Amino acid sequence: MSEKPPVEPASPPVVPVEAKGTQARTVTQRGLYFEELEIGVLYQHRPGRTMTETDNVLFTTMTMNTQALHLDAAWSEGQPFGQRLMNSMFTLATMVGQSVAQLTQGTIVAQLGMNDISFPHPLFHGDTLYTETVVTDKRLSASRPGQGIVVMEHTGRNQSGVVVGHASRTSLFWLLPTEQN
């Protein structure tokens, strides 16, 4: 892992727009730095993501998962849920993905691990996944100056508010760059 501070991604040159003699302010979309993440705050990530049959078949076949519950509609009709289930790894990946723009875009150093992953209710084709995150713990890194460790609890719900996924994720975040302190 690199010890370098975050670098803004390449972007086209900014052409200042002046309004009545003042230069317009520039705002770059990013996640939150270590100091900006608050323990106990509920971060709701929007928009939701409607799960499609295409999502399920592509993800399942791309990851070489031959589980009939994801691929075989006729067979799945005879199973307890009566239809195919969304691949739970796709659900998990989407839950994490939905949090990126609000929490980690450009402010994370690395993913350190995940645990306590569960899927208490299935997602089906046509369901919409909404994810929320609560920061449950954070501390400065003892070995990596300028970085901190954050534990986040992600919860995914379907369009009816039923919990369909849960995961605890530990990540290494950048501290605010010194010029922004």
Coordinates of N, CA, C and O in Angstrom, one line a residue:
M1 N 0.8 -1.2 0.0 CA 0.0 0.0 0.0 C 0.9 1.2 0.0 O 1.9 1.3 0.6
S2 N 0.4 2.3 -0.6 CA 1.1 3.5 -0.8 C 1.0 4.4 0.5 O 0.0 4.4 1.1
E3 N 2.0 5.1 0.8 CA 2.0 6.1 1.9 C 1.7 7.5 1.4 O 1.7 8.4 2.1
K4 N 1.5 7.6 0.1 CA 1.3 8.9 -0.5 C -0.1 9.4 -0.2 O -1.1 8.6 -0.1
P5 N -0.3 10.7 0.0 CA -1.6 11.3 0.3 C -2.5 11.2 -1.0 O -1.9 11.0 -2.1
P6 N -3.8 11.3 -0.8 CA -4.7 11.1 -2.0 C -4.4 12.2 -3.1 O -4.0 13.3 -2.7
V7 N -4.5 11.8 -4.3 CA -4.3 12.7 -5.4 C -5.6 12.8 -6.2 O -6.3 11.8 -6.4
E8 N -6.0 14.0 -6.5 CA -7.2 14.2 -7.2 C -7.1 13.5 -8.6 O -6.1 13.6 -9.2
P9 N -8.2 12.8 -9.0 CA -8.1 12.1 -10.3 C -8.0 13.2 -11.4 O -8.5 14.3 -11.2
A10 N -7.5 12.7 -12.5 CA -7.3 13.6 -13.7 C -8.7 14.1 -14.1 O -9.7 13.3 -14.1
S11 N -8.8 15.3 -14.4 CA -10.1 15.9 -14.9 C -9.8 16.9 -15.9 O -8.7 17.5 -16.0
P12 N -10.8 17.2 -16.7 CA -10.6 18.3 -17.7 C -10.3 19.6 -17.0 O -10.8 19.8 -15.9
P13 N -9.6 20.5 -17.7 CA -9.4 21.8 -17.1 C -10.7 22.5 -16.7 O -11.7 22.5 -17.4
V14 N -10.6 23.2 -15.6 CA -11.8 24.0 -15.1 C -11.8 25.3 -15.7 O -10.8 26.0 -15.6
V15 N -12.8 25.7 -16.4 CA -12.9 27.0 -16.9 C -13.8 27.8 -15.9 O -14.9 27.6 -15.7
P16 N -13.1 28.8 -15.3 CA -13.9 29.6 -14.3 C -15.0 30.4 -14.9 O -14.9 30.9 -16.0
V17 N -16.1 30.4 -14.2 CA -17.3 31.2 -14.7 C -17.4 32.3 -13.7 O -17.5 32.1 -12.5
E18 N -17.4 33.5 -14.2 CA -17.5 34.7 -13.3 C -18.9 35.2 -13.4 O -19.4 35.4 -14.5
A19 N -19.4 35.5 -12.2 CA -20.7 36.1 -12.1 C -20.6 37.4 -11.4 O -20.2 37.4 -10.2
K20 N -20.8 38.5 -12.0 CA -20.8 39.8 -11.4 C -19.5 40.0 -10.7 O -19.4 40.4 -9.5
G21 N -18.4 39.7 -11.4 CA -17.0 40.0 -10.8 C -16.5 39.0 -9.8 O -15.4 39.2 -9.3
T22 N -17.2 37.9 -9.5 CA -16.7 36.9 -8.6 C -16.5 35.6 -9.3 O -17.2 35.3 -10.3
Q23 N -15.4 34.9 -8.9 CA -15.1 33.6 -9.6 C -16.0 32.5 -8.9 O -16.1 32.5 -7.7
A24 N -16.6 31.7 -9.8 CA -17.5 30.6 -9.3 C -16.6 29.6 -8.5 O -15.5 29.3 -8.8
R25 N -17.2 29.0 -7.5 CA -16.6 28.0 -6.6 C -16.7 26.7 -7.3 O -17.6 26.4 -8.0
T26 N -15.6 25.8 -7.1 CA -15.6 24.5 -7.7 C -15.9 23.5 -6.5 O -15.2 23.6 -5.5
V27 N -16.8 22.5 -6.8 CA -17.0 21.4 -5.8 C -16.8 20.1 -6.5 O -17.4 19.8 -7.5
T28 N -15.9 19.3 -6.0 CA -15.6 18.0 -6.5 C -16.3 16.9 -5.7 O -16.2 16.9 -4.5
Q29 N -17.0 16.0 -6.4 CA -17.7 14.9 -5.6 C -16.7 14.0 -5.0 O -15.7 13.6 -5.7
R30 N -16.8 13.7 -3.8 CA -15.9 12.7 -3.1 C -16.6 12.1 -1.9 O -17.7 12.5 -1.5
G31 N -15.9 11.1 -1.3 CA -16.4 10.5 -0.1 C -16.0 11.4 1.1 O -15.7 12.5 0.9
L32 N -16.1 10.8 2.3 CA -15.7 11.5 3.5 C -14.4 11.0 4.0 O -14.0 9.8 3.9
Y33 N -13.6 12.0 4.5 CA -12.3 11.6 5.1 C -12.6 11.1 6.6 O -13.7 11.3 7.1
F34 N -11.6 10.5 7.1 CA -11.7 9.9 8.5 C -12.3 10.8 9.5 O -13.3 10.4 10.2
E35 N -11.9 12.1 9.5 CA -12.4 13.0 10.5 C -13.9 13.4 10.3 O -14.6 13.8 11.2
E36 N -14.3 13.2 9.0 CA -15.7 13.6 8.7 C -16.7 12.5 9.0 O -17.9 12.8 9.0
L37 N -16.3 11.3 9.1 CA -17.2 10.2 9.4 C -17.5 10.2 10.9 O -16.7 10.3 11.8
E38 N -18.8 10.1 11.2 CA -19.3 10.2 12.5 C -19.9 8.9 13.0 O -20.8 8.3 12.3
I39 N -19.4 8.4 14.2 CA -20.0 7.2 14.8 C -21.5 7.4 15.1 O -21.8 8.4 15.7
G40 N -22.3 6.4 14.7 CA -23.7 6.5 15.0 C -24.6 7.2 14.0 O -25.8 7.0 14.1
V41 N -24.0 7.9 13.1 CA -24.8 8.6 12.1 C -25.3 7.6 11.1 O -24.6 6.7 10.6
L42 N -26.6 7.7 10.7 CA -27.1 6.8 9.6 C -26.9 7.5 8.3 O -27.5 8.6 8.0
Y43 N -26.2 6.9 7.4 CA -25.9 7.4 6.0 C -26.8 6.6 5.1 O -26.6 5.4 5.0
Q44 N -27.8 7.3 4.5 CA -28.7 6.6 3.5 C -28.2 6.9 2.1 O -28.0 8.0 1.8
H45 N -28.0 5.8 1.4 CA -27.4 5.9 0.0 C -28.5 5.8 -1.0 O -29.3 4.9 -1.0
R46 N -28.6 6.8 -1.8 CA -29.6 6.9 -2.9 C -29.0 7.2 -4.2 O -28.0 7.9 -4.2
P47 N -29.5 6.8 -5.3 CA -30.8 6.1 -5.5 C -30.7 4.6 -5.1 O -29.6 4.1 -5.0
G48 N -31.8 4.0 -5.1 CA -31.9 2.5 -5.0 C -31.5 1.9 -6.3 O -31.2 2.6 -7.3
R49 N -31.4 0.6 -6.3 CA -31.0 -0.1 -7.5 C -31.9 -1.3 -7.7 O -32.0 -2.2 -6.9
T50 N -32.7 -1.2 -8.8 CA -33.6 -2.3 -9.1 C -32.9 -3.4 -9.8 O -32.1 -3.3 -10.7
M51 N -33.0 -4.6 -9.2 CA -32.3 -5.8 -9.7 C -33.0 -6.4 -10.9 O -34.2 -6.7 -10.8
T52 N -32.3 -6.7 -11.9 CA -32.9 -7.3 -13.1 C -32.4 -8.7 -13.3 O -31.4 -9.1 -12.8
E53 N -33.1 -9.4 -14.2 CA -32.7 -10.7 -14.6 C -31.4 -10.7 -15.2 O -30.5 -11.6 -15.0
T54 N -31.1 -9.7 -16.1 CA -29.8 -9.5 -16.7 C -28.7 -9.4 -15.7 O -27.7 -10.1 -15.8
D55 N -28.9 -8.6 -14.7 CA -27.9 -8.4 -13.6 C -27.6 -9.8 -13.0 O -26.4 -10.2 -12.9
N56 N -28.6 -10.6 -12.7 CA -28.4 -11.8 -12.0 C -27.7 -12.9 -12.9 O -26.7 -13.5 -12.5
V57 N -28.1 -13.0 -14.2 CA -27.5 -14.0 -15.1 C -26.1 -13.6 -15.4 O -25.2 -14.4 -15.4
L58 N -25.9 -12.3 -15.7 CA -24.5 -11.9 -16.0 C -23.5 -12.1 -14.8 O -22.5 -12.7 -15.0
F59 N -23.9 -11.6 -13.7 CA -23.0 -11.7 -12.5 C -22.8 -13.2 -12.2 O -21.7 -13.6 -11.9
T60 N -23.8 -14.0 -12.2 CA -23.7 -15.4 -11.8 C -22.8 -16.1 -12.8 O -21.9 -16.9 -12.4
T61 N -23.0 -15.9 -14.1 CA -22.1 -16.6 -15.1 C -20.7 -16.0 -15.1 O -19.7 -16.7 -15.3
M62 N -20.6 -14.7 -14.9 CA -19.2 -14.1 -14.9 C -18.4 -14.7 -13.7 O -17.2 -14.8 -13.8
T63 N -19.0 -15.0 -12.6 CA -18.3 -15.5 -11.5 C -18.3 -17.1 -11.4 O -17.9 -17.6 -10.4
M64 N -18.8 -17.7 -12.5 CA -18.7 -19.1 -12.6 C -19.5 -19.9 -11.5 O -19.2 -21.0 -11.1
N65 N -20.6 -19.2 -11.1 CA -21.5 -19.8 -10.1 C -22.6 -20.5 -10.8 O -23.5 -19.9 -11.4
T66 N -22.6 -21.8 -10.8 CA -23.6 -22.6 -11.6 C -24.9 -22.9 -10.8 O -25.6 -23.8 -11.2
Q67 N -25.1 -22.2 -9.7 CA -26.2 -22.5 -8.8 C -27.5 -22.3 -9.6 O -27.8 -21.2 -10.1
A68 N -28.3 -23.4 -9.7 CA -29.6 -23.4 -10.4 C -30.6 -22.4 -9.8 O -31.4 -21.9 -10.6
L69 N -30.5 -22.0 -8.5 CA -31.4 -21.0 -8.0 C -31.2 -19.7 -8.6 O -32.1 -18.8 -8.5
H70 N -30.1 -19.4 -9.3 CA -29.9 -18.2 -10.0 C -30.2 -18.3 -11.5 O -30.5 -17.3 -12.1
L71 N -30.0 -19.5 -12.1 CA -30.0 -19.6 -13.5 C -31.2 -20.4 -14.1 O -31.5 -20.2 -15.3
D72 N -31.8 -21.3 -13.4 CA -32.8 -22.2 -13.9 C -34.2 -21.8 -13.4 O -34.6 -22.2 -12.3
A73 N -34.9 -21.1 -14.2 CA -36.3 -20.6 -13.8 C -37.2 -21.8 -13.6 O -38.0 -21.8 -12.6
A74 N -37.2 -22.8 -14.5 CA -38.1 -23.9 -14.4 C -37.8 -24.7 -13.1 O -38.8 -25.1 -12.3
W75 N -36.6 -25.0 -12.8 CA -36.2 -25.8 -11.6 C -36.6 -24.9 -10.4 O -37.1 -25.5 -9.4
S76 N -36.3 -23.6 -10.4 CA -36.5 -22.8 -9.2 C -38.0 -22.7 -8.9 O -38.3 -22.4 -7.7
E77 N -38.9 -22.9 -9.9 CA -40.3 -22.8 -9.6 C -40.7 -23.9 -8.6 O -41.7 -23.7 -7.8
G78 N -40.0 -25.0 -8.6 CA -40.3 -26.1 -7.6 C -39.6 -26.0 -6.3 O -39.7 -26.8 -5.4
Q79 N -38.9 -24.9 -6.1 CA -38.1 -24.7 -4.8 C -39.0 -23.8 -3.9 O -40.0 -23.2 -4.2
P80 N -38.6 -23.7 -2.6 CA -39.4 -23.0 -1.6 C -39.8 -21.6 -1.9 O -40.9 -21.2 -1.6
F81 N -39.0 -20.8 -2.7 CA -39.3 -19.5 -3.0 C -40.1 -19.4 -4.3 O -40.6 -18.3 -4.7
G82 N -40.2 -20.5 -5.1 CA -41.0 -20.5 -6.3 C -40.4 -19.7 -7.5 O -41.1 -19.5 -8.5
Q83 N -39.2 -19.2 -7.4 CA -38.6 -18.4 -8.4 C -37.1 -18.3 -8.2 O -36.6 -18.6 -7.1
R84 N -36.4 -17.8 -9.2 CA -35.0 -17.6 -9.0 C -34.7 -16.5 -8.0 O -35.4 -15.5 -7.8
L85 N -33.6 -16.6 -7.3 CA -33.1 -15.7 -6.3 C -31.9 -14.9 -6.9 O -31.1 -15.4 -7.7
M86 N -31.9 -13.6 -6.5 CA -30.7 -12.8 -6.9 C -29.5 -13.4 -6.2 O -29.5 -13.9 -5.1
N87 N -28.4 -13.5 -6.9 CA -27.1 -14.0 -6.4 C -26.7 -13.1 -5.2 O -26.6 -11.9 -5.3
S88 N -26.5 -13.7 -4.0 CA -26.3 -12.9 -2.8 C -25.0 -12.1 -2.9 O -24.8 -11.1 -2.3
M89 N -24.0 -12.6 -3.7 CA -22.7 -11.9 -3.8 C -23.0 -10.6 -4.6 O -22.3 -9.6 -4.4
F90 N -23.9 -10.6 -5.5 CA -24.3 -9.4 -6.3 C -25.0 -8.5 -5.3 O -24.7 -7.2 -5.3
T91 N -25.8 -9.0 -4.4 CA -26.5 -8.1 -3.4 C -25.4 -7.5 -2.6 O -25.5 -6.2 -2.3
L92 N -24.5 -8.2 -2.1 CA -23.4 -7.7 -1.2 C -22.6 -6.6 -2.0 O -22.3 -5.5 -1.4
A93 N -22.2 -7.0 -3.2 CA -21.4 -6.0 -4.0 C -22.2 -4.7 -4.2 O -21.6 -3.6 -4.2
T94 N -23.4 -4.8 -4.5 CA -24.3 -3.6 -4.7 C -24.4 -2.8 -3.5 O -24.4 -1.6 -3.5
M95 N -24.6 -3.5 -2.3 CA -24.7 -2.7 -1.0 C -23.4 -1.9 -0.8 O -23.5 -0.7 -0.5
V96 N -22.2 -2.5 -1.0 CA -21.0 -1.8 -0.9 C -20.9 -0.7 -1.9 O -20.6 0.5 -1.6
G97 N -21.2 -1.0 -3.2 CA -21.2 0.0 -4.3 C -22.1 1.2 -4.0 O -21.7 2.3 -4.3
Q98 N -23.2 0.9 -3.5 CA -24.2 2.1 -3.2 C -23.6 3.1 -2.2 O -24.0 4.2 -2.1
S99 N -22.7 2.6 -1.4 CA -22.1 3.5 -0.3 C -20.9 4.3 -0.8 O -20.5 5.3 -0.2
V100 N -20.3 4.0 -2.0 CA -19.1 4.6 -2.4 C -19.2 6.1 -2.6 O -18.4 6.8 -2.1
A101 N -20.1 6.5 -3.4 CA -20.2 8.0 -3.7 C -20.3 8.8 -2.5 O -19.6 9.9 -2.4
Q102 N -21.0 8.3 -1.5 CA -21.3 9.1 -0.3 C -20.1 9.0 0.8 O -19.9 9.9 1.5
L103 N -19.5 7.8 0.8 CA -18.5 7.6 1.9 C -17.1 7.4 1.5 O -16.2 7.9 2.3
T104 N -16.8 6.7 0.4 CA -15.4 6.3 0.2 C -14.8 6.8 -1.1 O -13.6 6.5 -1.3
Q105 N -15.5 7.5 -1.9 CA -15.0 7.9 -3.2 C -13.8 8.8 -3.1 O -13.9 9.9 -2.6
G106 N -12.6 8.2 -3.3 CA -11.4 9.0 -3.3 C -10.8 9.2 -1.9 O -9.8 9.9 -1.7
T107 N -11.5 8.7 -0.8 CA -11.0 8.9 0.5 C -10.6 7.6 1.2 O -10.2 7.6 2.4
I108 N -10.7 6.5 0.6 CA -10.4 5.2 1.1 C -9.0 4.8 0.6 O -8.6 5.0 -0.5
V109 N -8.2 4.2 1.5 CA -6.9 3.7 1.2 C -7.0 2.2 0.7 O -6.5 1.8 -0.3
A110 N -7.7 1.4 1.5 CA -7.9 0.0 1.2 C -9.0 -0.6 2.0 O -9.4 -0.1 3.1
Q111 N -9.5 -1.7 1.5 CA -10.5 -2.5 2.2 C -9.8 -3.5 3.0 O -8.9 -4.2 2.5
L112 N -10.0 -3.5 4.3 CA -9.3 -4.4 5.2 C -10.0 -5.8 5.5 O -9.3 -6.8 5.7
G113 N -11.3 -5.8 5.4 CA -12.0 -7.0 5.6 C -13.5 -6.8 5.8 O -14.0 -5.7 6.0
M114 N -14.2 -7.9 5.8 CA -15.7 -7.9 6.0 C -16.0 -9.1 6.9 O -15.3 -10.2 6.8
N115 N -17.0 -8.9 7.7 CA -17.5 -10.1 8.5 C -19.0 -9.8 8.9 O -19.5 -8.9 8.4
D116 N -19.5 -10.8 9.6 CA -20.9 -10.7 10.0 C -21.8 -10.5 8.8 O -22.7 -9.6 8.8
I117 N -21.6 -11.2 7.7 CA -22.4 -11.1 6.5 C -23.6 -12.0 6.6 O -23.4 -13.2 6.9
S118 N -24.7 -11.5 6.3 CA -25.9 -12.3 6.3 C -26.9 -11.8 5.3 O -26.9 -10.6 4.9
F119 N -27.8 -12.7 4.9 CA -28.9 -12.4 3.9 C -30.2 -13.0 4.5 O -30.6 -14.1 4.1
P120 N -30.8 -12.2 5.4 CA -32.0 -12.8 6.1 C -33.3 -13.0 5.2 O -34.2 -13.6 5.6
H121 N -33.3 -12.3 4.0 CA -34.5 -12.4 3.1 C -33.9 -12.3 1.7 O -33.0 -11.5 1.4
P122 N -34.5 -13.1 0.8 CA -33.9 -13.1 -0.6 C -34.4 -11.8 -1.3 O -35.4 -11.2 -1.0
L123 N -33.6 -11.5 -2.4 CA -34.0 -10.5 -3.3 C -34.4 -11.2 -4.6 O -33.8 -12.2 -5.0
F124 N -35.4 -10.7 -5.3 CA -35.9 -11.3 -6.5 C -35.7 -10.3 -7.7 O -35.6 -9.1 -7.5
H125 N -35.8 -10.8 -8.9 CA -35.8 -10.0 -10.1 C -36.9 -8.9 -9.9 O -38.1 -9.3 -9.6
G126 N -36.6 -7.7 -10.1 CA -37.6 -6.6 -10.0 C -37.6 -5.9 -8.7 O -38.2 -4.8 -8.5
D127 N -37.0 -6.5 -7.7 CA -36.9 -5.8 -6.4 C -35.9 -4.7 -6.4 O -34.9 -4.7 -7.2
T128 N -36.1 -3.7 -5.6 CA -35.1 -2.6 -5.5 C -34.4 -2.6 -4.2 O -35.0 -2.7 -3.2
L129 N -33.1 -2.5 -4.3 CA -32.2 -2.5 -3.1 C -31.9 -1.1 -2.7 O -31.4 -0.3 -3.5
Y130 N -32.1 -0.8 -1.4 CA -31.7 0.4 -0.8 C -30.7 0.1 0.3 O -31.0 -0.8 1.1
T131 N -29.6 0.8 0.4 CA -28.6 0.5 1.4 C -28.4 1.7 2.3 O -28.4 2.9 1.9
E132 N -28.1 1.4 3.6 CA -27.7 2.4 4.6 C -26.5 2.0 5.3 O -26.3 0.7 5.4
T133 N -25.8 2.9 5.9 CA -24.5 2.6 6.6 C -24.5 3.4 7.9 O -24.8 4.5 7.9
V134 N -24.0 2.7 8.9 CA -23.7 3.3 10.2 C -22.3 3.0 10.5 O -21.8 1.9 10.5
V135 N -21.5 4.1 10.9 CA -20.1 3.9 11.3 C -20.2 3.5 12.8 O -20.8 4.2 13.6
T136 N -19.6 2.4 13.1 CA -19.7 1.9 14.5 C -18.4 2.0 15.3 O -18.4 1.9 16.5
D137 N -17.3 2.2 14.6 CA -16.1 2.4 15.3 C -15.0 3.1 14.4 O -15.1 2.9 13.2
K138 N -14.1 3.8 15.0 CA -13.0 4.3 14.2 C -11.9 4.7 15.1 O -12.1 5.0 16.3
R139 N -10.7 4.6 14.6 CA -9.5 5.0 15.3 C -8.4 5.3 14.4 O -8.4 4.8 13.2
L140 N -7.4 6.1 14.8 CA -6.3 6.4 14.0 C -5.4 5.1 13.9 O -5.3 4.3 14.8
S141 N -4.8 5.0 12.7 CA -3.9 3.8 12.6 C -2.6 4.0 13.4 O -2.0 5.1 13.4
A142 N -2.2 3.0 14.1 CA -1.0 3.1 14.9 C 0.3 3.0 14.0 O 1.4 3.4 14.4
S143 N 0.1 2.4 12.8 CA 1.3 2.1 12.0 C 1.3 2.9 10.7 O 2.3 2.9 10.0
R144 N 0.3 3.6 10.4 CA 0.2 4.3 9.1 C -0.2 5.7 9.3 O -1.4 6.1 9.4
P145 N 0.8 6.6 9.5 CA 0.5 8.0 9.7 C -0.4 8.6 8.6 O -0.2 8.3 7.4
G146 N -1.4 9.4 9.0 CA -2.2 10.1 8.0 C -3.4 9.2 7.6 O -4.1 9.5 6.7
Q147 N -3.6 8.1 8.3 CA -4.7 7.1 7.9 C -5.4 6.7 9.2 O -4.8 6.7 10.3
G148 N -6.6 6.3 9.0 CA -7.4 5.8 10.2 C -8.3 4.6 9.7 O -8.6 4.4 8.6
I149 N -8.6 3.8 10.7 CA -9.4 2.5 10.5 C -10.8 2.8 10.9 O -11.1 3.3 12.0
V150 N -11.8 2.5 10.0 CA -13.2 2.7 10.2 C -14.0 1.4 10.0 O -13.7 0.7 9.1
V151 N -14.9 1.1 11.0 CA -15.8 0.0 10.8 C -17.2 0.5 10.5 O -17.7 1.4 11.2
M152 N -17.7 0.0 9.4 CA -19.0 0.4 8.9 C -20.0 -0.8 8.9 O -19.6 -1.9 8.5
E153 N -21.2 -0.6 9.3 CA -22.3 -1.6 9.2 C -23.2 -1.2 8.0 O -23.9 -0.2 8.1
H154 N -23.2 -2.1 7.0 CA -24.1 -1.8 5.8 C -25.3 -2.7 6.0 O -25.2 -3.9 6.3
T155 N -26.5 -2.1 5.8 CA -27.8 -2.8 5.8 C -28.5 -2.5 4.5 O -28.7 -1.4 4.1
G156 N -28.9 -3.6 3.8 CA -29.6 -3.5 2.6 C -31.1 -3.9 2.8 O -31.4 -4.8 3.5
R157 N -32.0 -3.1 2.2 CA -33.4 -3.4 2.4 C -34.1 -3.4 1.0 O -33.6 -2.6 0.1
N158 N -35.1 -4.1 0.9 CA -35.9 -4.1 -0.4 C -36.9 -2.9 -0.4 O -36.9 -2.2 0.6
Q159 N -37.6 -2.8 -1.4 CA -38.6 -1.7 -1.6 C -39.6 -1.6 -0.5 O -40.3 -0.6 -0.3
S160 N -39.8 -2.7 0.2 CA -40.8 -2.8 1.3 C -40.1 -2.5 2.7 O -40.8 -2.6 3.7
G161 N -38.8 -2.3 2.7 CA -38.1 -2.1 4.0 C -37.6 -3.3 4.7 O -37.1 -3.3 5.8
V162 N -37.8 -4.5 4.0 CA -37.4 -5.8 4.6 C -35.9 -5.9 4.4 O -35.3 -5.7 3.3
V163 N -35.2 -6.2 5.5 CA -33.7 -6.4 5.5 C -33.4 -7.6 4.6 O -33.8 -8.7 4.9
V164 N -32.6 -7.4 3.6 CA -32.1 -8.5 2.7 C -30.6 -8.7 2.8 O -30.2 -9.7 2.2
G165 N -29.9 -7.9 3.4 CA -28.5 -8.1 3.6 C -27.9 -7.2 4.7 O -28.4 -6.2 5.0
H166 N -26.8 -7.8 5.2 CA -26.1 -7.0 6.3 C -24.6 -7.4 6.2 O -24.3 -8.6 5.9
A167 N -23.8 -6.5 6.4 CA -22.3 -6.8 6.4 C -21.6 -5.7 7.3 O -22.0 -4.5 7.3
S168 N -20.6 -6.2 8.0 CA -19.7 -5.3 8.7 C -18.4 -5.2 7.8 O -17.8 -6.2 7.5
R169 N -18.0 -4.0 7.6 CA -16.8 -3.7 6.7 C -15.8 -2.9 7.4 O -16.2 -1.8 8.0
T170 N -14.6 -3.2 7.4 CA -13.5 -2.5 8.0 C -12.6 -1.9 6.9 O -12.2 -2.7 6.0
S171 N -12.4 -0.6 6.9 CA -11.6 0.0 5.8 C -10.6 1.0 6.4 O -10.8 1.5 7.5
L172 N -9.6 1.2 5.6 CA -8.5 2.2 5.9 C -8.8 3.5 5.2 O -8.9 3.4 3.9
F173 N -9.0 4.6 5.9 CA -9.3 5.8 5.3 C -8.2 6.8 5.4 O -7.3 6.7 6.3
W174 N -8.2 7.8 4.5 CA -7.2 8.9 4.6 C -7.8 9.9 5.6 O -9.0 10.1 5.7
L175 N -6.8 10.6 6.3 CA -7.2 11.7 7.1 C -7.3 12.9 6.1 O -6.8 12.9 5.0
L176 N -8.0 14.0 6.5 CA -8.1 15.1 5.7 C -6.7 15.6 5.3 O -5.8 15.7 6.1
P177 N -6.6 15.9 4.0 CA -5.3 16.5 3.6 C -5.0 17.7 4.4 O -5.9 18.5 4.7
T178 N -3.7 18.0 4.7 CA -3.3 19.0 5.6 C -3.8 20.4 5.1 O -4.1 21.3 5.9
E179 N -3.8 20.6 3.8 CA -4.2 21.9 3.3 C -5.7 22.2 3.5 O -6.1 23.3 3.4
Q180 N -6.5 21.2 3.9 CA -7.9 21.4 4.1 C -8.2 21.5 5.6 O -9.3 21.7 6.0
N181 N -7.2 21.2 6.5 CA -7.4 21.3 7.9 C -7.6 22.8 8.4 O -7.1 23.7 7.9

